[in-house]
XYZ file of C-alpha atoms in Angstrom:
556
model
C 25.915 29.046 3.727
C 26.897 27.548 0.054
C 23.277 28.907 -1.363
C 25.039 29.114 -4.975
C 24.779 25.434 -4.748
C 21.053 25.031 -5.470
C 18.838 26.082 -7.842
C 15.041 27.863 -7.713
C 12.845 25.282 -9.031
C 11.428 27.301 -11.374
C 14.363 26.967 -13.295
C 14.285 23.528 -13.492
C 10.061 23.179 -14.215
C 8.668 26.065 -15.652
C 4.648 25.692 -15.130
C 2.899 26.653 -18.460
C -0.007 27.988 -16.874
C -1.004 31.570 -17.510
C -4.529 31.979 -15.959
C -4.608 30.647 -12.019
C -8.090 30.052 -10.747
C -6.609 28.090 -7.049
C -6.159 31.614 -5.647
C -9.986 32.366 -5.664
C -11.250 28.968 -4.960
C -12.587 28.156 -1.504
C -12.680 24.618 0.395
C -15.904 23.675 0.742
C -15.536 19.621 1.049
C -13.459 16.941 2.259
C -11.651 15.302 -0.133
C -10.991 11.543 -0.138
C -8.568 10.669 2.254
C -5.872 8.150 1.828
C -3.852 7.004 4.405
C -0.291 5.001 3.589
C 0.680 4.615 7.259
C 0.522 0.743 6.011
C 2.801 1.500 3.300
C 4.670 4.279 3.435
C 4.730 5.569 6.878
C 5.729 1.521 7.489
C 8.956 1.925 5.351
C 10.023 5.335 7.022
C 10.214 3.389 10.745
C 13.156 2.242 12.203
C 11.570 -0.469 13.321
C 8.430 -1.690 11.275
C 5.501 -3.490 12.071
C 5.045 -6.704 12.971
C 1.568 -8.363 11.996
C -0.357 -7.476 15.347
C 0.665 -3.752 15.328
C -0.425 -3.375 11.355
C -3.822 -5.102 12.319
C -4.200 -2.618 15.471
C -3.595 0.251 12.724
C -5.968 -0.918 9.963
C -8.495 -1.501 12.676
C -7.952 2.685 13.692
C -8.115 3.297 9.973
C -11.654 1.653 9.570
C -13.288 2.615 12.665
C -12.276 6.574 11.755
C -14.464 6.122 8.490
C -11.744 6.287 5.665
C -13.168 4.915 3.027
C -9.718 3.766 0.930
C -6.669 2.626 2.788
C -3.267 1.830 0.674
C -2.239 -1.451 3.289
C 1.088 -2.799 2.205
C 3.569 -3.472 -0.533
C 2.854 -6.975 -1.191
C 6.074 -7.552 -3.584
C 8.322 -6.094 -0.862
C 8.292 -8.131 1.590
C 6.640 -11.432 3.435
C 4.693 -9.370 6.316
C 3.216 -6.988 3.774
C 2.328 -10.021 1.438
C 0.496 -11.884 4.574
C -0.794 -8.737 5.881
C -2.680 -8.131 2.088
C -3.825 -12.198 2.343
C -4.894 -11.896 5.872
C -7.547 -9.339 3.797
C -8.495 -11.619 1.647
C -8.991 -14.610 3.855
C -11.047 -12.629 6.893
C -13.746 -9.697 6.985
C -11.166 -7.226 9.163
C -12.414 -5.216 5.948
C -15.654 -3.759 5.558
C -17.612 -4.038 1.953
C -17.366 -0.312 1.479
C -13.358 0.325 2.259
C -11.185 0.260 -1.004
C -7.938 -1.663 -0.078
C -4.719 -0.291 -2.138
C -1.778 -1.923 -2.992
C 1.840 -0.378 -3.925
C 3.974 -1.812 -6.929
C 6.947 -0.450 -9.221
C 6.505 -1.302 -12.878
C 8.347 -4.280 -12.773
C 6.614 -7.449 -13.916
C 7.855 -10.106 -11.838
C 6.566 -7.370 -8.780
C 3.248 -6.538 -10.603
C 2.214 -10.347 -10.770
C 3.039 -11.023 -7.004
C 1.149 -7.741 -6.363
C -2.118 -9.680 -8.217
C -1.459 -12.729 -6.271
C -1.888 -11.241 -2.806
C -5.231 -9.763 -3.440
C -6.562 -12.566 -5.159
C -10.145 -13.666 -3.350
C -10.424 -9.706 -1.570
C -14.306 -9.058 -2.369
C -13.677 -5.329 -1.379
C -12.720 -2.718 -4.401
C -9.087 -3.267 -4.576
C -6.786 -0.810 -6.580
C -3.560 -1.484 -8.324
C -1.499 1.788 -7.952
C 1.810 1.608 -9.817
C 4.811 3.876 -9.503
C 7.893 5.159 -11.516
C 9.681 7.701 -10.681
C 9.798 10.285 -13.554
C 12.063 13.592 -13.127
C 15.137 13.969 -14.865
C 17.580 13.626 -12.089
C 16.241 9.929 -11.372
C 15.814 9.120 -14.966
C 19.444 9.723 -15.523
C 21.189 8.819 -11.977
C 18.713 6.155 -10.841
C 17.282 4.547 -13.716
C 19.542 5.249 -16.293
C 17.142 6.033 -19.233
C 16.159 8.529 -21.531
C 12.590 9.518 -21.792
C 11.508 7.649 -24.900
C 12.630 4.539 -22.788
C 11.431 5.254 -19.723
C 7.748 6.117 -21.565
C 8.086 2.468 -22.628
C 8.777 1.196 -19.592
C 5.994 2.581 -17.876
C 3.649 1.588 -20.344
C 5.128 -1.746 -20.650
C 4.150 -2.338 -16.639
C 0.815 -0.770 -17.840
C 0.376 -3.699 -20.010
C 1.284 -6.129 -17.394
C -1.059 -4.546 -14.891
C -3.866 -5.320 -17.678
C -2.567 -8.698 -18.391
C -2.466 -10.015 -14.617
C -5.587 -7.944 -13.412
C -7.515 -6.125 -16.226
C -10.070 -9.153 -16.203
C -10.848 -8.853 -12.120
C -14.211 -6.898 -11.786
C -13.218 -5.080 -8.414
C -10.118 -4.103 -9.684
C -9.367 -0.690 -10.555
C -5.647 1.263 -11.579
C -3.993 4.009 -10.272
C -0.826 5.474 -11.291
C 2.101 7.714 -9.565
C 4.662 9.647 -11.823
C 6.610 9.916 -8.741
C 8.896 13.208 -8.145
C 5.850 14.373 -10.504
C 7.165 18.157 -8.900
C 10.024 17.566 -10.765
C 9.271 16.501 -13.344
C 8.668 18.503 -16.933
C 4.524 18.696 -17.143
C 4.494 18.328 -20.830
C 6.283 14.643 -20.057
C 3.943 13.839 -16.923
C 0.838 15.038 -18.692
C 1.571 12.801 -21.995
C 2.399 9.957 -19.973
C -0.561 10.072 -17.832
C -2.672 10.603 -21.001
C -1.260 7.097 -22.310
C -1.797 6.087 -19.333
C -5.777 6.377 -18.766
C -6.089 5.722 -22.812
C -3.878 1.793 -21.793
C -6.357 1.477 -18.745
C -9.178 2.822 -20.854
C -10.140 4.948 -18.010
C -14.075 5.491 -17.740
C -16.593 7.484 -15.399
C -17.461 4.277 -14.322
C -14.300 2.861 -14.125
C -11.980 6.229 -13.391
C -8.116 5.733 -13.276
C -6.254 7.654 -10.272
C -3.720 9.846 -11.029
C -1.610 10.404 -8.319
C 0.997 13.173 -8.707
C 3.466 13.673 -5.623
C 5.327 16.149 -4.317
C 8.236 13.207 -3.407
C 10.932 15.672 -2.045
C 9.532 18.984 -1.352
C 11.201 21.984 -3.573
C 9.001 25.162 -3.719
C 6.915 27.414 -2.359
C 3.157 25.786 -2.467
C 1.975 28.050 -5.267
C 4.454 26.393 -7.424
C 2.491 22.854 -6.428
C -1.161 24.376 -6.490
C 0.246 25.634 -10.646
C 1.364 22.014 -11.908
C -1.758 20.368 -9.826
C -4.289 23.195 -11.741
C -2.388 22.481 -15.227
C -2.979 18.727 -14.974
C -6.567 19.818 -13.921
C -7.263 21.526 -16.865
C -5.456 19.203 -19.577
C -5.464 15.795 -19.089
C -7.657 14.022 -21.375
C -9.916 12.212 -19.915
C -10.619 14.281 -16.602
C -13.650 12.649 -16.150
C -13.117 9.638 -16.232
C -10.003 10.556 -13.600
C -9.733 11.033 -9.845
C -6.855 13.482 -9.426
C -4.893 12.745 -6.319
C -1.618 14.558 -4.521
C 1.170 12.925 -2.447
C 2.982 15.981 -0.234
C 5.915 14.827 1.394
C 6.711 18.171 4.178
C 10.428 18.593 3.456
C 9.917 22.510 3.544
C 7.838 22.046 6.125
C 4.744 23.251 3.815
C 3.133 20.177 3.016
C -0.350 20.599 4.589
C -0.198 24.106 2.836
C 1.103 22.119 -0.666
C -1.991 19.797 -0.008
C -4.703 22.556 0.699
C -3.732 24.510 -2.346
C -3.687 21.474 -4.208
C -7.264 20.530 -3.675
C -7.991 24.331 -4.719
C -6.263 23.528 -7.628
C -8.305 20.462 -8.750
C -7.249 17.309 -6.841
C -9.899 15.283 -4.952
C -7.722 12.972 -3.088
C -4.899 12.857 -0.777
C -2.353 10.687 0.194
C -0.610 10.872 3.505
C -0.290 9.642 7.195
C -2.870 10.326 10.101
C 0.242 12.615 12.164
C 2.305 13.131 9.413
C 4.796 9.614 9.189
C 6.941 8.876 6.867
C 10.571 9.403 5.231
C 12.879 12.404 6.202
C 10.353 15.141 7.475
C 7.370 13.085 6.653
C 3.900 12.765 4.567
C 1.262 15.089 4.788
C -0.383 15.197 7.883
C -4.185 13.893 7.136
C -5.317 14.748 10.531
C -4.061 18.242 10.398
C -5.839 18.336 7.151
C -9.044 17.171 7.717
C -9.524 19.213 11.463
C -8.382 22.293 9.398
C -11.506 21.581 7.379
C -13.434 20.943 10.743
C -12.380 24.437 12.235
C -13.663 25.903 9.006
C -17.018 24.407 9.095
C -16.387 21.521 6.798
C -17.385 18.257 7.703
C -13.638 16.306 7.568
C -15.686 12.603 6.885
C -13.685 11.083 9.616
C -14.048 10.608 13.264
C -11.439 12.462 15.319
C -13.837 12.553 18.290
C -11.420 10.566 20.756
C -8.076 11.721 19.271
C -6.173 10.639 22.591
C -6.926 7.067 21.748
C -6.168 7.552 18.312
C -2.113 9.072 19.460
C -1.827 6.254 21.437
C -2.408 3.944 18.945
C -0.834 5.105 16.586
C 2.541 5.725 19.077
C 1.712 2.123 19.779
C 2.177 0.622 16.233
C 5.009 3.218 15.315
C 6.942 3.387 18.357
C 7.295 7.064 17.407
C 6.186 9.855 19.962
C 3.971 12.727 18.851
C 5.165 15.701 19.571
C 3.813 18.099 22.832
C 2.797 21.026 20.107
C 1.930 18.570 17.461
C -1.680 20.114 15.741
C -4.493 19.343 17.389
C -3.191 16.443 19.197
C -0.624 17.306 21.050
C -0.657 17.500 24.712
C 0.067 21.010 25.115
C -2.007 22.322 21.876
C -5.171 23.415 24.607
C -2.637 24.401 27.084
C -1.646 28.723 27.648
C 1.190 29.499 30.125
C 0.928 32.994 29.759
C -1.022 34.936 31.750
C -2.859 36.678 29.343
C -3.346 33.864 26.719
C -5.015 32.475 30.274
C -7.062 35.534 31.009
C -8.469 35.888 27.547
C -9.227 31.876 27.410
C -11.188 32.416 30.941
C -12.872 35.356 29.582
C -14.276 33.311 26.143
C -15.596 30.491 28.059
C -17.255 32.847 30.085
C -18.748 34.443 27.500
C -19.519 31.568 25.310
C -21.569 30.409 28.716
C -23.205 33.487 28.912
C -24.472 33.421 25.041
C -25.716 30.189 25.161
C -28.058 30.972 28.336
C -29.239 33.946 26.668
C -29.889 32.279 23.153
C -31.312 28.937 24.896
C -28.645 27.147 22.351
C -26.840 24.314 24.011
C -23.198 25.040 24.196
C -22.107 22.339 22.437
C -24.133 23.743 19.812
C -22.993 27.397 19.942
C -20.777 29.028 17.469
C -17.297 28.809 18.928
C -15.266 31.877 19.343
C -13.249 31.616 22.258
C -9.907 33.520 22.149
C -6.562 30.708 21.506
C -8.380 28.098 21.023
C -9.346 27.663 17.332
C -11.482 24.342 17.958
C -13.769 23.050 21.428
C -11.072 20.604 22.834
C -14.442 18.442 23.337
C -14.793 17.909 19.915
C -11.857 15.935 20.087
C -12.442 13.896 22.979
C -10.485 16.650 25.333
C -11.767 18.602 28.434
C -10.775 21.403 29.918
C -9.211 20.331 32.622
C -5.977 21.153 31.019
C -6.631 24.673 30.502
C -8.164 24.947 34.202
C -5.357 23.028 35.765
C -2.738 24.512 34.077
C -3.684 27.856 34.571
C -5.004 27.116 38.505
C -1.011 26.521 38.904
C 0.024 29.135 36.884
C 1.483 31.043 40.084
C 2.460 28.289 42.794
C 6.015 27.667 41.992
C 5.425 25.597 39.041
C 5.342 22.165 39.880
C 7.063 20.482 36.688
C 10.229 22.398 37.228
C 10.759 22.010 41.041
C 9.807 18.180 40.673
C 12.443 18.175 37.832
C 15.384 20.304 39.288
C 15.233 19.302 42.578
C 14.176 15.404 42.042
C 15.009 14.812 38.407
C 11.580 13.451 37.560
C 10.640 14.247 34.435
C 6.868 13.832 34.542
C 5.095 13.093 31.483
C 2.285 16.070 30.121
C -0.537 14.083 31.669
C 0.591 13.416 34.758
C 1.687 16.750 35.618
C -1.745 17.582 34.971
C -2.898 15.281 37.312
C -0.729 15.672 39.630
C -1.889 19.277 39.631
C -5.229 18.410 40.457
C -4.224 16.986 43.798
C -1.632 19.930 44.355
C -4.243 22.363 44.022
C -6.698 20.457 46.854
C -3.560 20.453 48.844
C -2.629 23.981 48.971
C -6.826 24.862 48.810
C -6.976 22.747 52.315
C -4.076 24.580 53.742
C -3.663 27.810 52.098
C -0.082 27.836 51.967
C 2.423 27.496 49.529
C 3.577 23.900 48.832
C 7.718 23.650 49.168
C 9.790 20.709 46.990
C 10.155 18.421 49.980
C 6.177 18.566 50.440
C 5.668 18.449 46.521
C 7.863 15.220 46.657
C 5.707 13.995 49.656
C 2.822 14.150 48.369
C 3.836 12.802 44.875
C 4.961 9.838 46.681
C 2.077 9.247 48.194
C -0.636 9.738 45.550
C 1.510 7.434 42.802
C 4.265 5.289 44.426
C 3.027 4.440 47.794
C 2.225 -0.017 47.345
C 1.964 -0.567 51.413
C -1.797 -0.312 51.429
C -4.121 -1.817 49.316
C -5.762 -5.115 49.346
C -3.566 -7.232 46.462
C 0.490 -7.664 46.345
C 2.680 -9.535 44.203
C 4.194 -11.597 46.436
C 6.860 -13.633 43.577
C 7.084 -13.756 39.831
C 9.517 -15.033 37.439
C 10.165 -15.927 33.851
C 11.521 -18.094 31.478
C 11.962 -17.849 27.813
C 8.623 -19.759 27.669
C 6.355 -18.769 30.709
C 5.795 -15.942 33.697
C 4.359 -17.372 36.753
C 2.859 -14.789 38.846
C 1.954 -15.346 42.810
C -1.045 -13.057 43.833
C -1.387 -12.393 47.866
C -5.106 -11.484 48.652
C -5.820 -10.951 51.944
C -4.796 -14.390 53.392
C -5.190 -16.347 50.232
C -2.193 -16.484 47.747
C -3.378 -16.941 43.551
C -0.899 -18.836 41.124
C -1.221 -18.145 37.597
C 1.045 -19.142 34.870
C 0.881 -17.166 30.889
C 2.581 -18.388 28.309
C 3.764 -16.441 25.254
C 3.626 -13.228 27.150
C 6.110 -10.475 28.815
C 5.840 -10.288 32.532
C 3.982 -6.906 32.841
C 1.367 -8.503 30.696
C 1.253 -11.523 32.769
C 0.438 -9.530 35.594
C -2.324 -7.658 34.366
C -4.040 -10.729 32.817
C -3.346 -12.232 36.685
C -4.714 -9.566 38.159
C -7.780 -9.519 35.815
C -8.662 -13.168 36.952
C -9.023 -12.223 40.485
C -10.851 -9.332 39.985
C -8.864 -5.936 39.396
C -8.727 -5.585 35.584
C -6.059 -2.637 34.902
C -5.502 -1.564 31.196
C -2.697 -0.094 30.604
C -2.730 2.822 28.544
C 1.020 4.039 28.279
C 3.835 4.116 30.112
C 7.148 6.099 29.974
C 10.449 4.903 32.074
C 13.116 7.394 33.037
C 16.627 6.432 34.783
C 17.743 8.455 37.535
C 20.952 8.458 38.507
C 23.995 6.038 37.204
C 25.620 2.744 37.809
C 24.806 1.362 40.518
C 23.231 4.499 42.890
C 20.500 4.153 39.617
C 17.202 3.703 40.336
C 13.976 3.352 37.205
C 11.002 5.284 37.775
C 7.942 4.064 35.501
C 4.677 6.112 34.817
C 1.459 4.839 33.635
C -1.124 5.594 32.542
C -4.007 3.229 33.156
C -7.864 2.603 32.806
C -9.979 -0.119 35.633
C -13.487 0.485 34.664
C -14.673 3.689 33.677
C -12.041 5.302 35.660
C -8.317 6.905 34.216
C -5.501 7.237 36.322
C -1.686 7.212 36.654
C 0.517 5.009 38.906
C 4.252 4.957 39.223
C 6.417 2.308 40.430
C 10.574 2.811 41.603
C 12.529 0.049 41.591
C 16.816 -0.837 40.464
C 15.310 -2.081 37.360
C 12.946 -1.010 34.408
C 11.022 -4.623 34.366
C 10.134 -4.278 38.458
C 9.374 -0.670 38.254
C 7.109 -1.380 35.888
C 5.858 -4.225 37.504
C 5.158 -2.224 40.778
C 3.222 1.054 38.855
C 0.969 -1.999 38.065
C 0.081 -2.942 41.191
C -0.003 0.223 42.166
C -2.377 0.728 39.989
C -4.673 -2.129 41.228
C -4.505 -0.932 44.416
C -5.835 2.790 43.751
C -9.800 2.007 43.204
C -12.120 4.169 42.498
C -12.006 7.303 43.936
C -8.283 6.885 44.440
């Protein structure tokens, strides 16, 4: 490995700080949470949103409870631009939710940034970036620091000209690569800075200093936050804020100490979005606080809903061992992990009866399992299940290596659910060709059940979907809509409403011997299921796990 390449970074920012108070301080309070999902985790996606799926994720944001969301880069592009007017001209915003929007100090981008949020009634802030250390002063921006000073300050001045006179308008300001950069330069310049925006208690300026490419250990980052702490001018009348980007894989760690340090807000995405390895991971963050006893100020208490939706709008999966919210982050596989789990819940029953303290009340101290999966919206089914099939054969792998299905988390833990009444009715072990059997029949099997989809087809401008009920046949045309939607909203109309949750779609096979398996994941009242549907094709596989679907019921 050509280490000799790089350099420690303490050669390159040397941290005059000589007395550390961070190592002694304790979190006792959330900070205030910022998520850029709109912004920045937008930019890092291969694909980005389109105006329904940024609505869908400013909706999650508000009902959550943050409190300030950063929603677009107006002066970027036309769907950020709308996005920020569709604010303005609707109430999708609640009085007490700051909106934030992104420019570079650049005036022609600084006045288009004022136009979008022209007629918001919600506190809207400005925040305006340059990027400050030396390596993009001299490679990117080609100036020394007595111009770039002026250049910031000179976007400073055009932030006051084309907004200093709105009332709901207040400033905030990113040295970005502020890790970088020397802290006698970031400090003077964010000094300037407040003194231009004549920042007040009443009227604080945020000073947002970011980690942009993680260097360091996250001592190095809790020292230059601390130093700002203690010398800006001003601090008052300042809300310091951090910006970890996780490119050492320490930015919740460069976040926590930072908030030790001094800072009171942070910037990041709910599961961690954003360029190369990411943003700071807000949701980690704030249900660290929660298994601490510190109230995180937003509501994670459905977090399954909140994946999906935010898979939904990012197209990006979150990972099986992801914090918190990943399917397998209740789960143990090994036997004792499982026997000490059993054990605590046991226990934690027992106290509870003995105290007279509800359980959902109790102190929690079960062993592996640092938070109640309930307070997150989970059971624990996943624990019970998992572990009830600990030593059958394990179901996952013989589906996969003799079949090739790869189920998805949740189903396997369905699945298990009816493998375990299986094997309780008989007593025997269950072999692949009876695993397959009864797989078949609990998700694939469409010859019973009182609706079918006797013909549909599209065009580029309609589906028309053909319903057979009993003896009656239903016609239904949708326009502007993809064919598995047209179903559903055809099945709604006669009376079996299936939401679809989630799917996944796996090829088996190649050329022509191929054949598409879909799973879904599905809701039809109060009830959750899965349904699968096989077909040559992706589109009628997915069109059959529907009806599948439809035809389970309740009880199914």
């Amino acid at each position: 490995m050509p280490s000799h390449r790089y350099r420690d970074v303490y050669d390159r920012v040397e941290v005059p700080l000589i007395h550390r108070d961070w190592p002694n301080a304790r979190l006792t309070h959330a900070p205030l949470w910022v998520p850029v999902d709109l912004r920045d985790g937008n930019q890092a996606l291969a694909e980005p949103m389109d105006p329904a799926r940024k609505r869908r994720f400013f909706e999650l944001l508000v009902a959550m409870g943050y409190k300030e969301i950063e929603v677009g880069y107006p002066s970027a592009s036309q769907t950020d631009f709308d996005f920020v007017r569709l604010i303005a001209q609707t109430d999708i915003a609640p009085a007490d939710v700051a909106i934030v929007v992104f420019t570079p100090a650049r005036r022609d981008l600084i006045e288009r940034t004022v136009a979008s949020v022209r007629g918001i009634r919600n506190e809207v802030v400005i925040h305006m970036y340059t990027a400050t250390a030396p390596t993009w002063r001299d490679v990117v921006l080609g100036k020394d620091i007595a111009e770039l000073r002026e250049l910031i300050l000179s976007g400073g001045r055009d932030v006051l000209e084309f907004a200093g006179g709105l009332p709901n308008v207040r400033f905030e300001f990113s040295p970005e690569v502020f890790n970088l950069t020397e802290p006698d330069f970031v400090l003077d310049i964010c000094d300037r800075m407040t003194t231009l925006w004549d920042a007040t208690a009443q009227r604080p300026v945020i000073l947002n200093l970011p980690a942009t490419v993680e260097v360091a250990t996250p001592n190095v980052y809790a020292d230059q936050i601390e130093y700002m702490h203690k010398n800006l001018a001003r601090r008052d009348s300042v809300i310091l804020s951090v910006h970890p980007h996780n490119d050492r894989g320490t930015g919740i760690a460069c976040a926590e100490l930072a908030v030790l340090a001094g800072a009171q807000r942070v910037e990041g995405c709910v599961f961690g979005n954003g360029e190369r390895t990411g943003n700071v991971d807000i949701a980690t963050l704030a249900l660290n606080l929660h298994a601490q006893g510190v109230d995180p100020m937003i509501d994670f208490a459905d977090i399954d809903e909140i994946r999906r939706t935010v898979e939904y709008c990012t197209r990006l999966p979150i990972h099986e061992r992801h914090p918190y919210v990943g399917d397998l982050v209740h789960t143990a596989f090994s036997g004792t992990h499982q026997d000490a789990i059993k054990k605590g819940m046991a226990e934690h029953r027992e106290r509870a009866a003995a105290s007279g303290i509800a359980e959902r009340e109790l102190e929690w101290r079960i062993p592996y399992l640092p938070i109640d999966p309930a307070d997150i919206g989970r059971g624990y089914d996943a624990v019970i299940r998992v572990n009830s099939q600990s030593g059958k054969g394990g179901i996952a792998y013989l589906m996969h290596t003799e079949y090739g299905l790869d189920l998805p988390r949740r189903l396997q833990i369905d699945f298990a659910r009816h493998v375990q009444a299986h094997t309780d009715d008989t007593g025997l072990e269950i072999a692949a060709a009876e695993l397959r059997e009864l797989f078949d029949r609990t998700y694939l099997d469409t010859t019973a059940g009182p609706v079918g989809l006797k013909e549909w087809r599209t065009t580029d401008a309609c589906t028309e979907i053909t319903l057979s009920i009993g003896t009656t046949t239903e016609h239904s045309e949708h326009h502007g809509i993809g064919p598995v939607e047209a179903l559903t909203a055809a099945l709604a109309r006669v009376g079996f409403p299936v939401e679809v949750l989630g799917s996944t779609q796996q090829s088996i096979g190649a050329g022509n011997d191929g054949t598409a398996i879909t799973y879904l994941e599905y809701r039809m009242g109060e009830r959750t299921g899965w349904a699968c549907g096989r077909s040559d094709s992706v589109l009628t596989a997915s069109l059959a796990a529907v009806l599948r679907a439809a035809n389970s019921g309740p009880g199914a």
